[in-house]
Amino acid sequence: YPLCALPPTTEDLKLELEASMSESRNYSSEVFRMKAALDDSNDQLDIVRRENKNLADEIKDLLDQLGDGGRSIHELDKQRRRLEMEQEELQSALEEAEGTL
């Protein structure tokens, strides 16, 4: 019989089983480490999402304030033009009254 054709011995099977069990423990440890890393990543993602939502809300508030400010400026500008027209009318009326005196 050639050596490669001999059936494996109990000792060979025992060594192969131990090697497989060791490899299995290594893979289990790696899976555990990967699960822990995934949990950490998910926690970080939740934190970033909360911060992102808070920043989005803050941006919305600022844009609303900016829009309100723009409307206020527009209203003030309209009021200024109206008052300037009234001033011109009053100035004209005053000059006309002075002219008749």
Short mmCIF file of N, CA and C in Angstrom, two decimals, residues 9-19:
data_model
loop_
_atom_site.label_atom_id
_atom_site.label_comp_id
_atom_site.label_asym_id
_atom_site.label_seq_id
_atom_site.Cartn_x
_atom_site.Cartn_y
_atom_site.Cartn_z
N THR A 9 -5.63 7.86 10.84
CA THR A 9 -5.66 7.23 12.16
C THR A 9 -6.48 8.07 13.11
N THR A 10 -6.76 7.51 14.25
CA THR A 10 -7.49 8.24 15.28
C THR A 10 -6.72 9.49 15.68
N GLU A 11 -5.40 9.37 15.77
CA GLU A 11 -4.58 10.53 16.14
C GLU A 11 -4.68 11.62 15.07
N ASP A 12 -4.68 11.22 13.79
CA ASP A 12 -4.82 12.20 12.70
C ASP A 12 -6.18 12.91 12.79
N LEU A 13 -7.21 12.13 13.05
CA LEU A 13 -8.55 12.71 13.16
C LEU A 13 -8.65 13.64 14.36
N LYS A 14 -8.01 13.23 15.46
CA LYS A 14 -8.02 14.06 16.67
C LYS A 14 -7.31 15.39 16.41
N LEU A 15 -6.16 15.37 15.73
CA LEU A 15 -5.44 16.60 15.41
C LEU A 15 -6.26 17.49 14.47
N GLU A 16 -6.90 16.87 13.49
CA GLU A 16 -7.72 17.64 12.56
C GLU A 16 -8.91 18.27 13.28
N LEU A 17 -9.53 17.51 14.20
CA LEU A 17 -10.64 18.04 14.99
C LEU A 17 -10.19 19.21 15.84
N GLU A 18 -9.05 19.09 16.52
CA GLU A 18 -8.53 20.18 17.36
C GLU A 18 -8.22 21.42 16.52
N ALA A 19 -7.63 21.21 15.34
CA ALA A 19 -7.35 22.34 14.46
C ALA A 19 -8.64 23.01 14.02
#
